[in-house]
């Protein structure tokens, strides 16, 4: 991947992987440049989303970003708080993140997943103006959809080892109702 190609991907958007009634809709902060260039979520080498998803038991094998549509068959989906691609999430303005949170709430109400999992506590705090939120289940709901905050899986997030990240994802997986249970 050439630097010029990545820079050309700046501010692009990528489509959601979404359908009504998912078990979990994962929401990244916003697409990175590699994701915008490829059209696949969490596509940057070193991003730990796909390994954490598998290691926590959400997927039977580690999927590649290009296989993201296979998530729908597992009752999983992916969206973002903010749609605009940047090299780093801190390139987004506070206003963009808050507006993204508003739009995400509307999307969640429309598609009604069992859980919304926001990947990044700082983004969650800003998007939903909940400065004291912590990793784990939240009090906030969108209709019947419950909310869980997970650590940001970016390789830049050194606070969580791959094992600790998978453990946090696993806590959410264990909280899911068995398939078919109301």
Phi, psi and omega in degrees: 000125180274148179302321180297323178295318179296316180297326178293338180278350181303135179075000174291165174239162176231152182291148173291155167254099191207151175204160178296145171071028178295158174286315178221131169253111178276135179238113171286176178286303176196161180292142171278174183293323178295318177298316179296323179291319184270338185081014182239135180292146176052045186271349182292128175305136182099344175289136188259012180299306184296316175298319181294322179300317180287311184297336180272355177094005178289327181236147182288342176210166179284116178280153172271155177307324180293347179260016186304329181293342176294340179299324183303322178292343177261005181078025183238154177211173181221137173216191178220154174294308178246139186276335187284130179284138176218165176290324180221146181299332182288000173279350177278144176279159175303318180299320178297319182291319178295315177297321176299321177297320178297313180294323177297318178301318178297317180297318181294318177298322182289318186265342173051057172290161175296315180230143164255123178249109180270126184265089179134111184291325180294317178296318179299313181304317181287309185300324185246012176049051177235079189297344182256007180300148178232169176301137177122192181292147181247163175285329182299142172226161172238098189063235179272354183282125176272161185238137177229134176257127177247159175295152175294126183278004179304143174298343178284345180272090184280355182291338183237124174289164176304321180293317180293323177297313178298324178296318178295318176299320180297327177299318177293315181303319179292336181279347181294143173291146173303146180308134177087349180276135180292000000 
